């Protein structure tokens, strides 16, 4: 962490603790205790502090917290009692909550937020977590459910530690939806509309009703049965809920409950049904039927509640309590659009759904993220109503705190280049972790040569000592050859160079880049899936042994 960041960190903390306004005199000693080398530059440091303070004090409380979370989340943990407790209103006994993904792909980190928050409340209050597959849109190519995605979503949820109490498939409940719709026809609250779609939209715009709206219950029942028996072609008839054609919000005027999809080729029900409910209808029925007590919903879906309220009032049902939350952007995490991801996979831009460039849960798992890091971050962000922007760096800092203590260190150099060390033949012992002795140590033989990164070759000099980390001070003899220096004491200003004595060629996949290098051979005894740190490079996960491949997590 550089001086500016340390100042910003303490300024943010001080501001959060003092109604959003940080005090330079209070920040100064904190900075000095962390950065003692500047303690004699009081004036310069104070100037820097004051400059940074100006910007920090301009931010609102929420932004200050988000910024501090990005720099050092532990600074906020220390004042946990003041983080607003995540709770639900109106809990009577147990809660029933649902997570309702469309199984067109596995989960990305935005989906994980919804799932983890639901899981959090179910565990907090006791109750049920229902996984409800919202799989009733076989028409739209981008949204069409696919068989592997069902299993993938369950795997993702299991990996995240979400406890699923019950699994429901909307596509298996079409009969139930039909029954409810027939009830609405009988109440004269629904009708079959055979108008041409553009024509109907024109009517909606002006608030006028089409002629179908005044058809008799009998006529509607007849046409509904025609729909079910396949007597209408796709696009020639829809089933509508009767709301109010003059209602101020046009999106709520007589909305569509069912439409016809020819040859849906649905992964579960194949071509058994051609009349499919729209999301708002199916989820409204299910929430009632499953006894859902609380719904967490993205702000972009507020319209659903408004539409569904018509149906709930016609059927005398009680709407669950809805808690809306704002959109979460994740800077540096790639696209959240599953159709873009899918296109990228087809075009080989991504190797698959677990490509490290993607913000999918499987991608994070493959990179060696611990599920707890995602969970902790999501729960600490909580249910903010507004739009929030976090970054992948923030997630990385949560993860680092979790994995660092148990991640063994290994030597790795990228773009390795051999250097002879003719006079050397020795065995050295290095710890597997700088501060965790339980991880043990390992022996490394250095015999006649070392490999260092091409990037570090520039530092090697004939006249100046460099430090081969954990090994020895060396000087350049000539291009491609080193020798041990006569002086072996380690000095602060010395250039430190990572090295490998003899190793295995490997690749590290770092998002869109593939870095080639050499890793010490003892890594081969690790199991696939092990998360470790390549010293001075970053945390990686062993992805496969043939060819030896690692996936980069973060610094
Ligand atoms: Zn009509």
Short mmCIF file of N, CA and C in Angstrom, two decimals, residues 98-103 130-138 145 150 166-178 258-259 266-269 272-273 275-287 289-290:
data_model
loop_
_atom_site.label_atom_id
_atom_site.label_comp_id
_atom_site.label_asym_id
_atom_site.label_seq_id
_atom_site.Cartn_x
_atom_site.Cartn_y
_atom_site.Cartn_z
N UNK A 98 -37.69 -17.47 -1.78
CA UNK A 98 -37.37 -18.24 -2.99
C UNK A 98 -36.32 -17.51 -3.81
N UNK A 99 -35.56 -18.33 -4.48
CA UNK A 99 -34.61 -17.82 -5.45
C UNK A 99 -35.07 -18.41 -6.77
N UNK A 100 -35.35 -17.55 -7.76
CA UNK A 100 -36.01 -18.02 -8.98
C UNK A 100 -35.21 -17.70 -10.24
N UNK A 101 -34.15 -18.47 -10.48
CA UNK A 101 -33.34 -18.20 -11.67
C UNK A 101 -33.94 -18.81 -12.93
N UNK A 102 -33.61 -18.20 -14.04
CA UNK A 102 -33.93 -18.82 -15.32
C UNK A 102 -32.77 -19.75 -15.65
N UNK A 103 -33.05 -21.03 -15.81
CA UNK A 103 -31.92 -21.95 -16.06
C UNK A 103 -31.42 -21.90 -17.50
N UNK A 130 -36.63 -21.93 -1.18
CA UNK A 130 -37.12 -22.66 -2.36
C UNK A 130 -36.32 -22.24 -3.58
N UNK A 131 -35.77 -23.22 -4.25
CA UNK A 131 -35.15 -22.95 -5.55
C UNK A 131 -36.24 -23.19 -6.58
N UNK A 132 -36.67 -22.11 -7.23
CA UNK A 132 -37.75 -22.23 -8.20
C UNK A 132 -37.19 -21.91 -9.58
N UNK A 133 -37.17 -22.91 -10.42
CA UNK A 133 -36.67 -22.66 -11.78
C UNK A 133 -37.72 -21.93 -12.58
N UNK A 134 -37.36 -20.75 -13.00
CA UNK A 134 -38.27 -19.90 -13.76
C UNK A 134 -38.04 -20.23 -15.23
N UNK A 135 -38.56 -21.39 -15.64
CA UNK A 135 -38.17 -21.93 -16.94
C UNK A 135 -39.35 -22.02 -17.92
N UNK A 136 -40.07 -20.89 -18.02
CA UNK A 136 -41.25 -20.92 -18.88
C UNK A 136 -41.12 -20.00 -20.10
N UNK A 137 -39.89 -19.76 -20.51
CA UNK A 137 -39.72 -18.92 -21.70
C UNK A 137 -38.92 -19.66 -22.77
N UNK A 138 -39.56 -20.69 -23.38
CA UNK A 138 -38.80 -21.49 -24.35
C UNK A 138 -38.73 -20.83 -25.72
N UNK A 145 -34.40 -22.13 -21.54
CA UNK A 145 -33.69 -22.95 -20.56
C UNK A 145 -32.87 -24.05 -21.24
N UNK A 150 -29.64 -26.30 -15.29
CA UNK A 150 -30.35 -26.67 -14.05
C UNK A 150 -29.34 -27.22 -13.04
N UNK A 166 -36.10 -26.97 -1.02
CA UNK A 166 -37.10 -27.51 -1.94
C UNK A 166 -36.80 -27.01 -3.35
N UNK A 167 -36.99 -27.88 -4.34
CA UNK A 167 -36.77 -27.44 -5.73
C UNK A 167 -38.09 -27.52 -6.48
N UNK A 168 -38.43 -26.47 -7.18
CA UNK A 168 -39.66 -26.42 -7.97
C UNK A 168 -39.33 -26.02 -9.40
N UNK A 169 -40.06 -26.60 -10.34
CA UNK A 169 -39.87 -26.26 -11.75
C UNK A 169 -41.16 -25.63 -12.25
N UNK A 170 -41.11 -24.38 -12.65
CA UNK A 170 -42.32 -23.75 -13.17
C UNK A 170 -42.85 -24.52 -14.37
N UNK A 171 -41.96 -25.06 -15.18
CA UNK A 171 -42.40 -25.76 -16.40
C UNK A 171 -43.23 -27.01 -16.09
N UNK A 172 -43.10 -27.53 -14.87
CA UNK A 172 -43.89 -28.71 -14.52
C UNK A 172 -45.22 -28.33 -13.90
N UNK A 173 -45.50 -27.04 -13.81
CA UNK A 173 -46.69 -26.58 -13.10
C UNK A 173 -47.68 -25.87 -14.04
N UNK A 174 -47.55 -26.12 -15.33
CA UNK A 174 -48.42 -25.43 -16.27
C UNK A 174 -49.91 -25.71 -16.00
N UNK A 175 -50.21 -26.93 -15.61
CA UNK A 175 -51.60 -27.30 -15.30
C UNK A 175 -52.18 -26.40 -14.22
N UNK A 176 -51.37 -26.15 -13.20
CA UNK A 176 -51.80 -25.27 -12.10
C UNK A 176 -52.10 -23.86 -12.62
N UNK A 177 -51.21 -23.37 -13.48
CA UNK A 177 -51.39 -22.01 -14.03
C UNK A 177 -52.67 -21.95 -14.88
N UNK A 178 -52.92 -23.03 -15.64
CA UNK A 178 -54.14 -23.06 -16.47
C UNK A 178 -55.37 -22.98 -15.58
N UNK A 258 -50.59 -15.51 -20.90
CA UNK A 258 -50.12 -16.69 -21.65
C UNK A 258 -49.97 -16.36 -23.13
N UNK A 259 -49.04 -17.04 -23.77
CA UNK A 259 -48.95 -16.94 -25.22
C UNK A 259 -48.62 -18.32 -25.78
N UNK A 266 -38.84 -27.84 -25.13
CA UNK A 266 -38.39 -27.50 -23.78
C UNK A 266 -37.57 -28.65 -23.20
N UNK A 267 -36.47 -28.33 -22.50
CA UNK A 267 -35.61 -29.42 -22.02
C UNK A 267 -36.30 -30.38 -21.06
N UNK A 268 -37.36 -29.96 -20.39
CA UNK A 268 -38.04 -30.88 -19.46
C UNK A 268 -39.33 -31.40 -20.06
N UNK A 269 -40.17 -30.50 -20.60
CA UNK A 269 -41.49 -30.96 -21.04
C UNK A 269 -41.55 -31.18 -22.55
N UNK A 272 -44.78 -31.02 -25.12
CA UNK A 272 -46.06 -31.37 -24.52
C UNK A 272 -47.02 -30.17 -24.46
N UNK A 273 -46.48 -28.99 -24.19
CA UNK A 273 -47.33 -27.81 -24.07
C UNK A 273 -46.97 -26.76 -25.12
N UNK A 275 -48.97 -23.72 -24.82
CA UNK A 275 -49.44 -22.48 -24.18
C UNK A 275 -48.58 -22.23 -22.94
N UNK A 276 -47.83 -21.15 -22.98
CA UNK A 276 -46.84 -20.89 -21.93
C UNK A 276 -47.15 -19.60 -21.17
N UNK A 277 -47.04 -19.65 -19.84
CA UNK A 277 -47.30 -18.44 -19.05
C UNK A 277 -46.13 -17.47 -19.15
N UNK A 278 -46.41 -16.19 -18.97
CA UNK A 278 -45.32 -15.24 -18.85
C UNK A 278 -44.89 -15.18 -17.39
N UNK A 279 -43.67 -14.71 -17.22
CA UNK A 279 -43.04 -14.72 -15.90
C UNK A 279 -43.93 -14.18 -14.79
N UNK A 280 -44.56 -13.03 -15.02
CA UNK A 280 -45.33 -12.40 -13.95
C UNK A 280 -46.51 -13.26 -13.52
N UNK A 281 -47.11 -13.97 -14.47
CA UNK A 281 -48.24 -14.81 -14.11
C UNK A 281 -47.76 -16.01 -13.31
N UNK A 282 -46.78 -16.72 -13.86
CA UNK A 282 -46.33 -17.95 -13.23
C UNK A 282 -45.76 -17.68 -11.83
N UNK A 283 -44.96 -16.65 -11.70
CA UNK A 283 -44.34 -16.43 -10.39
C UNK A 283 -45.36 -15.93 -9.38
N UNK A 284 -46.36 -15.20 -9.84
CA UNK A 284 -47.42 -14.75 -8.93
C UNK A 284 -48.15 -15.96 -8.33
N UNK A 285 -48.50 -16.91 -9.18
CA UNK A 285 -49.22 -18.11 -8.72
C UNK A 285 -48.33 -18.90 -7.75
N UNK A 286 -47.07 -19.06 -8.12
CA UNK A 286 -46.18 -19.87 -7.30
C UNK A 286 -45.90 -19.24 -5.94
N UNK A 287 -45.66 -17.94 -5.93
CA UNK A 287 -45.38 -17.29 -4.64
C UNK A 287 -46.54 -17.51 -3.68
N UNK A 289 -48.85 -20.00 -3.94
CA UNK A 289 -49.00 -21.43 -3.71
C UNK A 289 -47.96 -22.00 -2.74
N UNK A 290 -46.74 -21.48 -2.83
CA UNK A 290 -45.66 -21.99 -1.98
C UNK A 290 -45.64 -21.31 -0.61
#
